[in-house]
Amino acid sequence: MAGNMNHTIVIGAGQAGLAAAAQLRNRGVECEILEAADSPGNSWRSRWDSLRLFTPAQHCSLPGATFPAAPGAKPGKDQVADYLAAYAADMPMTTGVAVEGVRRGSGGFTLDTSAGTFEARSVVVATGATSVPFVPGIAERLDPAIHQLHSSNYRNAAALPPGGVLVVGAGTSGIEIAVELSRTRQVWLAGRVPFHVPDALLDHAGGLYWQFIHRVLTRSTPMGRKVAGGFTAHGGPLISVSMEDARKAGVRALPRLEEVDGSGRPMFDGQALQGADTVLWATGFKAQYGWIEGLPLDSRGWPVTTRGVVESVPGLYFVGMPFQYGLTSSLLGGVGRDAAHVAGHIAAAEMARDSALGLNH
Ligand SMILES: Cc1cc2nc3c(=O)[nH]c(=O)nc-3n(C[C@H](O)[C@H](O)[C@H](O)COP(=O)(O)OP(=O)(O)OC[C@H]3O[C@@H](n4cnc5c(N)ncnc54)[C@H](O)[C@@H]3O)c2cc1C
């Protein structure tokens, strides 16, 4: 609380915030985690019921704690939430506190929260890249009789009103949800289909593939920098699911949704689509960082950092951003590397400060 200056406050208790806290602890830096939800790992718990990881268990471990599942297993989303809750068990954390603003103050930062103000010398923002759903503006022109929801609010087929569903967005989430819905109703899937990583590649060279996306596709390599642009603009490649799976399940593929007719029906190739009583937006997430004072943003609204370090605001850090350092930065098995880098930076700054004040370590 105000008046009591923390070394470091970590905002968010998903995998990124927990990895950051673990790496800070390893370096002897005190921190406190503030989490808006009632429990750590809540974003996993609130995803749709049937969701399983597309990354195999051996590539899902956070620093110092092997994911408790056999290599090759694709754990369910609640197993991930349980793993994160166990990981967080002895961490200094206050849940049910939403950070509403971060301001620069004398010697650090003031955080305005739902539970009053907190102060810290350093702040690690780990609020996730999937906190704020993106729905395109065309949604407002649809007939109000059409039920609409974003993929982040989808739980299972039974929770939707009866009738056909148009899923907009053909990334991994869109395809998985379309295949699930197609078991009980008519489904259309609209959108540009991303590159699909061949299943054979993952089955026979999964370890090598992981090494490639983790070690080669980073901001330190020309290939990684090239991939980074497409990744942050269009999302990652399809892994484990493909458009072929959707077609086999009876899902009808459509191009991007760009038009609506006079009565608010979605149109494709000049024709209104009949029978879509629900539109499910699997259109990803957007950046929203206006609550952090002085934060430099790129053209898409994401924070400008060097491997998570905000150079122009000393003491401000990020972990878990899309392609923060590499393609795996926002994945369970990749976030630990970024957390270590940021924690190392904070520890060095603390050390320099203590030396300047004549404090011994
Ligand atoms: C459908 C889907 C499937 C995925 N599958 C995989 C997979 O198979 N393998 C894999 O490695 N990755 C997968 N990911 C990607 C990634 O691992 C997850 O998105 C993961 O949840 C990101 O972790 P995070 O800690 O960065 O963010 P989050 O898990 O979103 O955690 C952020 C936390 O911050 C809290 N928070 C947000 N704002 C505030 C605030 N202002 N104040 C306080 N607290 C706040 C939230 O409540 C939340 O608990 C998937 C993502 C999605 C969406």
Short mmCIF file of C-alpha atoms in Angstrom, two decimals, residues 2 16 72-73 120 128 180 344:
data_model
loop_
_atom_site.label_atom_id
_atom_site.label_comp_id
_atom_site.label_asym_id
_atom_site.label_seq_id
_atom_site.Cartn_x
_atom_site.Cartn_y
_atom_site.Cartn_z
CA ALA A 2 0.98 3.67 -0.31
CA ALA A 16 4.31 -14.55 -17.44
CA GLY A 72 3.85 -35.82 -25.93
CA ALA A 73 0.70 -35.33 -23.82
CA ALA A 120 7.19 0.30 -6.25
CA GLY A 128 -1.21 -10.98 -21.04
CA GLU A 180 -16.44 -28.67 -32.11
CA GLY A 344 18.39 -9.96 -14.42
#
